[in-house]
Structures are given as C-alpha cells and as structure tokens.
Amino acid sequence: MKEQVWDKLINITKKEVVPALGCTEPVSVALAAAIAAEKLTGDLKSVVAYVSPNLMKNGMGVGVPGTGMVGLPIAAAVGSIAGDAEAELEVLKNITDDDVESAKQFLDSGSVSVHVADISQALYAEVMVSNGIDTVSVTIADSHTQVVQIKENGITTYIRKTDKVSSCEEETDNLFEELSARDIYDFSVNVSVEDIEFIEKAKELNDALSQEGLSGHYGLQIGATFLRNVERGLLSGGLLTEVLARTSSASDARMDGVMKPAMSNSGSGNQGIAATMPVVVTADYLNSSREKTLRALIMANLMAIYIKSYQNKLSALCGATTASMGAAAGITYLMGGSYKQISYAVSSMIGDIAGIICDGAKTSCAMKVSSSAGAAVKASLMALDDIHVSGNEGIVADDVDTSIRNLSILANGSMIQTDVQILDIMVRKSA
C-alpha cells in the first residue's frame, strides 16, 4: 500500500514539476495559437484571443521570451507564427529574431486582438486564427497545456470529455484528500534516492536562471542589487543574503523574458523558483550531501504541490508565498530539523505572509519571490529553536494541515472578490 502511494507521489511530482519557458499564462495563449496555426492552411491573416480575467491579469505586463516585449498580443502573434505546437510550456523555444520581427509587423498591422471573455473559469484561453477564408480555434482550459476543444470552420473536430476528470487529476485530488504534511515528510526522507533523482533537474534549470539574473541585465535587478550592496558594505554576506539574491535573480530573469526555461511547480515558473532556489542555496551553504539535497528538494516541491492542491489554480493569493512554504520545509530539513519543526516553519509562514496579493505577472513579482524566500529562512531558523506562530494567533491552527486548509479557505473565498477588484484596477490603468 505504501509503495502504491509513493508511486503516485512520484507521478504527481513529475506532472507538476516541469520545464516552462516564460510566464505560463502568455505561454498558454502562445500554445493555443501554435496548435491552431498548425492546422490552418494558407497565409495567416488574423489572430483573435479570448481569455479569462485571471489569465488577462497574469499576462498583461510580463515579458514574453525572446521578443523583448510584454503582454498577450505578442504571445499570440509569435506563437501563431513560429510556436512549436508539440512543445507544451516550451512552445517558444525555437523562435528566431526573424520570427519575432514578423510577429511585431503582424501586430503593427492590427491583425492581432486579445479580449477578456465573460467566463468563470480561472484559466481559459481560446485562440482563433484565420487565413481570410478558413478559421481554426483552439481552447485551453483548467491547466496551462490542456486543450479542451478544437474547431475548424465552426465544426468541432476535437472535444475533451468533461464529465469525468482525467485519471491523473483524479489521482491527485483523491490522494491529497487522504494524505497529510506528515505523509509528505515521511515519503521525502525514506523514498529511494534513485526514484527522486529527476528532481535534480529543478536545481539545474532554476540555478541557471539565477546565474543569468545575477548579471544585472533583467527586470528590477533585485538579486543583483543585493550583491552590489554586499560589495558596497551596506549588506553582509551569509545565508539569508545568498537566499534573497539567488532566488530573486532567477525571477528577475524569468519575468523579463530570458530565453531560459524555469522548472515550474503547479503550473508556475515563479512557484518552481520559490520552492527550489532557497533549498539549493541552503544546501550549497551547508555543503549538504547530494542525497540530502535531493530529499530536501523533493520535500519542498511536493509540500508546495500539497499546499497548492487546496487552492484555485489562479487566484488573488500570490503563488510564490505558498511555494516558499514548501521551501521552508526543505530548508528546515537541511538544517537538521524534525518533522515537528518543519510543521512549525510552515505554520509560521502562514502566520507571516498569508494574503500577499497577486496583481498579475510582471518584473516586480521578483520582489514578492524575494520576500517569500526571506520569510522561509526566518521561519526555519525560528523553528529550529522551537519558536513558531501558535494556534492562538490569526488563521494559524494547532496543526499544520488545518493551517494549510485555513489559508486555502481565505484564497478560495473572500479573495475571489479581491481578484475582481485587482483586475478592475489594472484594466482601468491600461485603458
């Protein structure tokens, strides 16, 4: 029985921790455009996209890899012109400068439009491409790569059955209903190392992004700013500074559209960075063994998936905060903490940074990633001394699993209206 559950946890992690080139919301639009364009014969004349309010929010201000531009229109344009329809979240990995120039000209001609759809689904993108005579539309919904419908000249040629969730989704939902944070811990410290070696790729990809971001050429240069001020003598080195610099620099590069993939978590590159990089930096700082590092990485990523599984895919709650709760578990484990202390760290994170809003994907997301990473280190250090936010305080409960569910009640409940208000503010700004 235990082996069956562990196999499922491995499969879930492999499904939720995957490479993603660029912010996953505009990438989903680019993917839908690429799939539609592949089915269209003749010259492309127009691209029209309809997206959910949440997807619009997360795609308005973020860099699209390789284009030097932000927003959903360029994602739709370059995806339809040169996207790899088979590459899922790496749909833009093969675009060239000539492709980007063609996409920009296509935009300038007024041939691309993006609209907010009146739809309740949080994650939804329908992209229609036309050659002036024929039209193909592709709809992606509920997850960033899940095609639910294809229409060719108004005739439905593919529809994903919606009366029953996929076996993998059903497995994920049912499994986490039965498990606890303790089960995640037990799996992480006892599973065969050979079975979790795949998680090392998360370290490799996100650390490569981090090193790129430290060059200081991307976004708000948060990671590079920390290092510059160490050189100036205004900050000292050490674990906290290293975590802040190397974690935020990966987000700096990603949110500015660098042509390097992140290893994502739960459909988000920033969540992958937030779950992984604080653990990577801590392992480097402590000179941890490869085995201990792998166990900490699987614990961090799987704990982040576990926490996120109780929340809506896209919401007003910043996903980097919940992913960093996974990082706090991994950091505490690397420092020799017990399960009890790991649960303390996660609960303290909920008591600290719960309620940080998501107001779209953009370069300043790296600041929230930085804040969350710093909170993870703080909570872990406190936990090692058995200091933590108790169940007498705020939404934190006496046990970590109830605390996690309380956070999700907040995200899935009252913060839905917060999301509506955020989008209204953003749309009025851009009008």
Coordinates of C-alpha atoms in Angstrom, one line a residue:
M1 CA 0.0 0.0 0.0
K2 CA 2.8 2.4 1.0
E3 CA 4.6 1.7 -2.3
Q4 CA 1.5 2.5 -4.3
V5 CA 1.0 5.8 -2.6
W6 CA 4.7 6.7 -3.1
D7 CA 4.5 5.8 -6.8
K8 CA 1.6 8.2 -7.1
L9 CA 3.5 11.0 -5.3
I10 CA 6.4 10.5 -7.7
N11 CA 4.0 10.7 -10.7
I12 CA 2.3 13.8 -9.3
T13 CA 5.6 15.5 -8.8
K14 CA 6.7 14.6 -12.3
K15 CA 3.4 16.1 -13.7
E16 CA 3.5 19.3 -11.7
V17 CA 7.3 20.0 -11.8
V18 CA 8.1 20.5 -15.5
P19 CA 10.2 23.0 -17.6
A20 CA 8.5 26.2 -18.7
L21 CA 9.9 28.8 -20.9
G22 CA 8.4 32.1 -19.9
C23 CA 5.4 33.0 -17.7
T24 CA 2.9 30.2 -18.1
E25 CA -0.2 32.4 -18.8
P26 CA 1.1 34.1 -22.0
V27 CA 2.7 30.7 -22.9
S28 CA -0.7 29.0 -22.8
V29 CA -2.0 31.6 -25.3
A30 CA 1.0 31.1 -27.5
L31 CA 0.5 27.3 -27.3
A32 CA -3.2 27.6 -28.3
A33 CA -2.1 29.9 -31.2
A34 CA 0.6 27.5 -32.3
I35 CA -1.8 24.4 -32.3
A36 CA -4.4 26.4 -34.2
A37 CA -1.9 27.7 -36.8
E38 CA -0.5 24.3 -37.4
K39 CA -4.0 23.2 -38.5
L40 CA -4.5 26.2 -40.8
T41 CA -3.5 26.1 -44.5
G42 CA -2.6 29.2 -46.4
D43 CA -1.2 32.6 -45.1
L44 CA -2.1 33.7 -41.6
K45 CA -4.3 36.8 -41.8
S46 CA -5.6 37.3 -38.2
V47 CA -5.4 36.1 -34.7
V48 CA -8.1 36.7 -32.1
A49 CA -7.9 35.5 -28.5
Y50 CA -10.4 35.4 -25.7
V51 CA -9.0 34.8 -22.2
S52 CA -10.4 34.6 -18.7
P53 CA -10.0 37.7 -16.4
N54 CA -7.3 35.8 -14.3
L55 CA -5.3 34.9 -17.4
M56 CA -5.5 38.5 -18.7
K57 CA -4.3 39.7 -15.3
N58 CA -1.3 37.4 -15.4
G59 CA -0.4 38.2 -19.0
M60 CA -0.7 41.9 -19.3
G61 CA 2.7 43.0 -18.0
V62 CA 5.0 40.1 -18.2
G63 CA 7.9 39.6 -20.7
V64 CA 7.5 37.1 -23.4
P65 CA 10.7 35.1 -24.0
G66 CA 12.8 36.1 -27.0
T67 CA 10.6 39.0 -28.0
G68 CA 11.7 41.9 -25.8
M69 CA 8.0 42.7 -25.4
V70 CA 5.3 42.2 -22.7
G71 CA 1.7 41.0 -22.9
L72 CA -0.6 38.6 -24.5
P73 CA -0.8 40.1 -28.1
I74 CA 2.9 39.4 -28.8
A75 CA 2.5 35.9 -27.3
A76 CA -0.4 35.2 -29.6
A77 CA 1.4 36.6 -32.6
V78 CA 4.7 34.8 -32.2
G79 CA 3.0 31.6 -31.1
S80 CA 0.9 31.5 -34.3
I81 CA 3.9 32.4 -36.5
A82 CA 6.6 30.2 -35.0
G83 CA 5.4 28.3 -32.0
D84 CA 6.2 24.6 -31.6
A85 CA 2.8 23.0 -31.2
E86 CA 4.3 19.9 -29.6
A87 CA 6.5 21.6 -27.0
E88 CA 3.8 22.5 -24.4
L89 CA 5.2 25.0 -21.9
E90 CA 8.3 25.4 -24.1
V91 CA 6.3 26.4 -27.1
L92 CA 8.5 29.4 -27.9
K93 CA 11.9 27.6 -27.5
N94 CA 12.8 27.7 -31.2
I95 CA 11.7 31.2 -32.2
T96 CA 14.2 33.3 -34.1
D97 CA 14.8 37.0 -34.4
D98 CA 13.2 36.9 -37.8
D99 CA 10.1 35.3 -36.3
V100 CA 9.9 38.0 -33.7
E101 CA 10.2 40.7 -36.3
S102 CA 7.4 39.1 -38.3
A103 CA 5.3 38.9 -35.2
K104 CA 5.8 42.6 -34.5
Q105 CA 4.9 43.5 -38.0
F106 CA 1.8 41.3 -37.7
L107 CA 0.9 43.2 -34.5
D108 CA 1.5 46.6 -36.1
S109 CA -0.9 45.7 -39.0
G110 CA -3.7 45.4 -36.4
S111 CA -4.2 41.7 -37.2
V112 CA -4.0 40.5 -33.5
S113 CA -6.5 41.2 -30.8
V114 CA -7.0 39.9 -27.3
H115 CA -10.2 40.2 -25.3
V116 CA -11.5 39.3 -21.8
A117 CA -14.1 36.5 -22.0
D118 CA -17.2 36.6 -19.8
I119 CA -16.3 33.2 -18.2
S120 CA -16.0 32.0 -14.7
Q121 CA -13.1 29.6 -15.3
A122 CA -9.9 31.0 -13.8
L123 CA -7.6 29.5 -16.5
Y124 CA -9.1 29.8 -20.0
A125 CA -7.7 30.8 -23.4
E126 CA -9.4 30.5 -26.8
V127 CA -7.4 31.5 -29.8
M128 CA -8.8 31.8 -33.3
V129 CA -6.6 32.0 -36.4
S130 CA -7.7 32.7 -39.9
N131 CA -6.4 32.9 -43.4
G132 CA -9.3 35.1 -44.5
I133 CA -11.4 32.1 -45.6
D134 CA -10.8 29.3 -43.1
T135 CA -10.8 29.6 -39.3
V136 CA -9.3 27.3 -36.7
S137 CA -9.9 27.8 -32.9
V138 CA -8.2 26.1 -30.1
T139 CA -9.3 26.4 -26.4
I140 CA -7.1 25.6 -23.5
A141 CA -8.7 25.5 -20.0
D142 CA -8.1 24.5 -16.4
S143 CA -4.4 23.8 -16.9
H144 CA -1.9 25.6 -19.0
T145 CA -1.5 22.9 -21.6
Q146 CA -4.8 21.2 -21.6
V147 CA -6.6 21.5 -24.9
V148 CA -10.4 21.1 -24.3
Q149 CA -11.7 21.9 -27.8
I150 CA -10.7 22.5 -31.4
K151 CA -13.0 23.9 -34.0
E152 CA -12.3 24.1 -37.8
N153 CA -14.6 26.4 -39.7
G154 CA -17.1 26.2 -36.8
I155 CA -17.2 22.5 -36.7
T156 CA -15.9 20.8 -33.5
T157 CA -13.2 18.4 -34.5
Y158 CA -12.0 17.6 -31.0
I159 CA -13.6 17.9 -27.6
R160 CA -12.1 16.7 -24.3
K161 CA -14.7 14.8 -22.3
T162 CA -15.5 17.0 -19.3
D163 CA -18.0 14.7 -17.5
K164 CA -15.0 13.0 -15.8
V165 CA -11.6 14.4 -14.8
S166 CA -8.5 12.7 -16.2
S167 CA -7.2 9.8 -14.2
C168 CA -4.1 11.8 -13.3
E169 CA -6.2 14.7 -11.9
E170 CA -8.5 12.3 -10.1
E171 CA -5.5 10.6 -8.6
T172 CA -4.1 14.0 -7.5
D173 CA -7.3 15.2 -5.9
N174 CA -8.1 11.9 -4.1
L175 CA -4.6 11.3 -2.9
F176 CA -4.2 14.6 -1.2
E177 CA -7.5 14.3 0.5
E178 CA -6.2 11.2 2.1
L179 CA -2.7 12.4 3.0
S180 CA -1.1 14.9 5.4
A181 CA 2.0 17.0 5.6
R182 CA 3.5 14.2 7.7
D183 CA 3.0 11.8 4.8
I184 CA 4.9 14.2 2.5
Y185 CA 7.7 14.3 5.1
D186 CA 7.8 10.5 5.5
F187 CA 7.9 10.0 1.8
S188 CA 10.7 12.5 1.2
V189 CA 13.1 11.2 3.9
N190 CA 12.5 7.5 3.2
V191 CA 11.9 7.1 -0.6
S192 CA 14.8 5.5 -2.6
V193 CA 17.1 8.2 -3.8
E194 CA 17.1 6.6 -7.3
D195 CA 13.4 7.3 -7.5
I196 CA 13.7 11.0 -7.0
E197 CA 16.9 11.8 -9.0
F198 CA 14.7 13.5 -11.5
I199 CA 14.2 16.5 -9.1
E200 CA 17.8 17.4 -9.6
K201 CA 16.8 19.0 -12.9
A202 CA 14.8 21.6 -10.9
K203 CA 18.1 22.6 -9.3
E204 CA 19.9 22.8 -12.6
L205 CA 17.4 24.8 -14.5
N206 CA 16.5 27.3 -11.8
D207 CA 20.1 27.8 -10.8
A208 CA 21.0 28.6 -14.4
L209 CA 18.2 31.2 -14.4
S210 CA 19.6 32.6 -11.2
Q211 CA 23.1 32.9 -12.5
E212 CA 21.7 34.7 -15.6
G213 CA 19.7 37.1 -13.4
L214 CA 22.7 38.0 -11.3
S215 CA 24.2 39.6 -14.4
G216 CA 22.0 42.6 -13.6
H217 CA 20.5 43.0 -17.0
Y218 CA 17.0 41.8 -16.2
G219 CA 13.8 43.3 -14.7
L220 CA 14.2 45.2 -11.4
Q221 CA 17.7 43.6 -10.8
I222 CA 16.7 42.6 -7.3
G223 CA 19.2 39.8 -7.0
A224 CA 22.0 41.9 -8.5
T225 CA 21.1 44.8 -6.1
F226 CA 21.6 42.6 -3.1
L227 CA 25.1 41.6 -4.3
R228 CA 26.0 45.2 -5.3
N229 CA 25.2 46.3 -1.8
V230 CA 27.3 43.5 -0.2
E231 CA 30.2 44.9 -2.3
R232 CA 29.4 48.4 -1.0
G233 CA 29.4 47.2 2.6
L234 CA 25.8 48.0 3.2
L235 CA 24.8 44.4 3.5
S236 CA 26.8 41.4 4.8
G237 CA 27.0 38.1 3.2
G238 CA 25.7 34.9 4.7
L239 CA 22.8 32.5 4.2
L240 CA 19.9 35.0 4.2
T241 CA 21.6 37.3 1.7
E242 CA 22.5 34.5 -0.5
V243 CA 19.0 33.1 -0.5
L244 CA 17.5 36.5 -1.2
A245 CA 19.9 37.3 -4.1
R246 CA 20.0 33.9 -5.8
T247 CA 16.2 33.3 -5.6
S248 CA 15.1 36.7 -6.7
S249 CA 17.6 36.8 -9.5
A250 CA 16.0 33.7 -11.1
S251 CA 12.7 35.5 -11.1
D252 CA 14.3 38.7 -12.4
A253 CA 15.5 36.9 -15.5
R254 CA 12.3 34.9 -16.0
M255 CA 9.9 37.7 -15.7
D256 CA 11.9 39.8 -18.1
G257 CA 11.6 37.1 -20.8
V258 CA 15.0 35.5 -20.8
M259 CA 15.3 32.5 -23.2
K260 CA 16.0 30.0 -20.5
P261 CA 13.4 27.7 -19.0
A262 CA 12.4 27.6 -15.4
M263 CA 11.4 24.4 -13.6
S264 CA 7.9 25.2 -12.7
N265 CA 5.7 23.9 -9.9
S266 CA 1.9 23.7 -10.0
G267 CA 1.8 25.5 -13.4
S268 CA 4.0 28.4 -12.4
G269 CA 7.7 29.1 -13.0
N270 CA 7.9 31.5 -10.1
Q271 CA 6.4 28.9 -7.8
G272 CA 9.1 26.5 -9.0
I273 CA 11.8 29.0 -8.4
A274 CA 10.4 29.9 -4.9
A275 CA 10.1 26.2 -3.9
T276 CA 13.5 25.3 -5.2
M277 CA 16.1 28.1 -5.0
P278 CA 16.1 28.7 -1.3
V279 CA 16.7 25.0 -0.8
V280 CA 19.5 24.9 -3.4
V281 CA 21.2 27.9 -1.8
T282 CA 20.9 26.5 1.7
A283 CA 22.3 23.1 0.6
D284 CA 25.3 24.9 -1.1
Y285 CA 25.8 27.0 2.1
L286 CA 25.8 23.9 4.4
N287 CA 27.7 21.8 1.9
S288 CA 24.9 19.2 2.1
S289 CA 25.3 15.8 0.5
R290 CA 23.7 15.1 -2.8
E291 CA 21.2 12.7 -1.2
K292 CA 20.2 15.2 1.5
T293 CA 19.8 17.9 -1.1
L294 CA 17.6 15.7 -3.3
R295 CA 15.4 14.8 -0.3
A296 CA 15.1 18.4 0.6
L297 CA 14.2 19.4 -3.0
I298 CA 11.5 16.7 -3.3
M299 CA 10.1 17.7 0.1
A300 CA 10.0 21.4 -0.8
N301 CA 8.4 20.8 -4.2
L302 CA 5.9 18.2 -3.0
M303 CA 4.9 20.2 0.0
A304 CA 4.3 23.2 -2.3
I305 CA 2.1 21.0 -4.5
Y306 CA 0.3 19.7 -1.5
I307 CA -0.5 23.2 -0.2
K308 CA -1.5 24.5 -3.7
S309 CA -3.8 21.5 -4.3
Y310 CA -6.3 23.0 -1.9
Q311 CA -6.4 26.3 -3.8
N312 CA -7.8 27.5 -7.1
K313 CA -5.4 27.4 -10.0
L314 CA -5.3 31.1 -10.3
S315 CA -6.3 33.5 -7.5
A316 CA -5.6 36.7 -5.7
L317 CA -3.2 34.9 -3.5
C318 CA 0.4 35.2 -4.6
G319 CA 1.6 31.6 -5.5
A320 CA 5.2 32.4 -4.6
T321 CA 4.2 32.6 -1.0
T322 CA 2.7 29.1 -0.9
A323 CA 5.6 27.7 -2.8
S324 CA 8.0 29.2 -0.4
M325 CA 6.2 27.4 2.4
G326 CA 7.5 24.2 0.7
A327 CA 11.0 25.8 0.7
A328 CA 10.7 26.4 4.4
A329 CA 10.1 22.7 4.9
G330 CA 13.2 21.8 2.8
I331 CA 15.4 24.4 4.5
T332 CA 14.4 23.2 8.0
Y333 CA 15.1 19.6 7.0
L334 CA 18.6 20.5 5.6
M335 CA 19.4 22.2 8.9
G336 CA 18.6 19.1 10.8
G337 CA 15.0 19.9 11.8
S338 CA 12.5 17.3 12.8
Y339 CA 9.0 16.9 11.3
K340 CA 7.6 18.9 14.2
Q341 CA 10.0 21.7 13.5
I342 CA 9.2 21.6 9.8
S343 CA 5.5 21.9 10.6
Y344 CA 6.3 24.8 12.8
A345 CA 8.1 26.5 9.9
V346 CA 5.2 26.1 7.5
S347 CA 2.7 27.3 10.1
S348 CA 4.8 30.4 10.8
M349 CA 4.9 31.1 7.1
I350 CA 1.1 31.1 7.0
G351 CA 1.1 33.5 10.0
D352 CA 3.6 35.8 8.3
I353 CA 2.9 36.2 4.6
A354 CA -0.6 34.9 4.1
G355 CA -2.7 37.4 2.0
I356 CA 0.1 38.8 -0.3
I357 CA -1.9 39.6 -3.4
C358 CA -1.3 38.5 -7.0
D359 CA -1.7 41.6 -9.2
G360 CA -0.5 39.9 -12.4
A361 CA 2.8 38.6 -13.7
K362 CA 5.4 41.2 -14.1
T363 CA 9.0 42.1 -13.2
S364 CA 8.0 43.1 -9.6
C365 CA 7.0 39.5 -9.0
A366 CA 10.7 39.0 -8.2
M367 CA 10.2 41.3 -5.1
K368 CA 7.4 39.0 -3.8
V369 CA 9.6 36.0 -4.5
S370 CA 12.4 37.6 -2.6
S371 CA 10.1 38.5 0.4
S372 CA 8.8 34.9 0.4
A373 CA 12.2 33.4 0.3
G374 CA 13.4 35.6 3.2
A375 CA 10.3 34.6 5.2
A376 CA 11.1 30.9 4.6
V377 CA 14.6 31.4 6.1
K378 CA 13.3 33.3 9.0
A379 CA 10.6 30.7 9.8
S380 CA 13.1 27.9 9.5
L381 CA 15.6 29.5 11.9
M382 CA 12.8 30.2 14.4
A383 CA 11.5 26.6 14.1
L384 CA 14.9 25.2 14.9
D385 CA 14.6 26.9 18.3
D386 CA 11.0 25.6 18.6
I387 CA 9.7 29.1 18.2
H388 CA 6.6 29.4 15.9
V389 CA 3.3 31.0 15.4
S390 CA 0.8 29.2 17.6
G391 CA -2.8 28.1 17.0
N392 CA -3.9 31.0 19.2
E393 CA -2.9 33.5 16.5
G394 CA -4.9 34.5 13.5
I395 CA -5.7 31.9 10.9
V396 CA -3.0 29.6 12.1
A397 CA -4.2 26.4 13.8
D398 CA -2.6 24.0 16.3
D399 CA -1.7 21.6 13.5
V400 CA -0.1 22.4 10.1
D401 CA -2.7 20.7 7.9
T402 CA -5.5 22.7 9.4
S403 CA -3.4 25.9 8.9
I404 CA -3.0 25.0 5.3
R405 CA -6.7 24.5 4.8
N406 CA -7.5 27.7 6.6
L407 CA -5.2 29.5 4.2
S408 CA -7.0 27.9 1.3
I409 CA -10.4 28.9 2.6
L410 CA -9.1 32.5 2.5
A411 CA -7.8 32.2 -1.0
N412 CA -10.8 30.4 -2.4
G413 CA -13.4 32.5 -0.5
S414 CA -13.2 36.2 0.2
M415 CA -10.1 36.7 -2.1
I416 CA -12.3 36.0 -5.1
Q417 CA -13.7 39.5 -4.7
T418 CA -10.2 40.8 -4.2
D419 CA -9.3 39.3 -7.5
V420 CA -12.2 41.1 -9.3
Q421 CA -11.1 44.4 -7.7
I422 CA -7.4 43.9 -8.7
L423 CA -8.4 43.2 -12.3
D424 CA -10.7 46.3 -12.4
I425 CA -7.8 48.5 -11.2
M426 CA -5.4 47.0 -13.7
V427 CA -7.8 47.3 -16.7
R428 CA -8.6 51.0 -15.8
K429 CA -4.9 51.7 -15.6
S430 CA -4.3 50.3 -19.1
A431 CA -7.4 52.0 -20.6

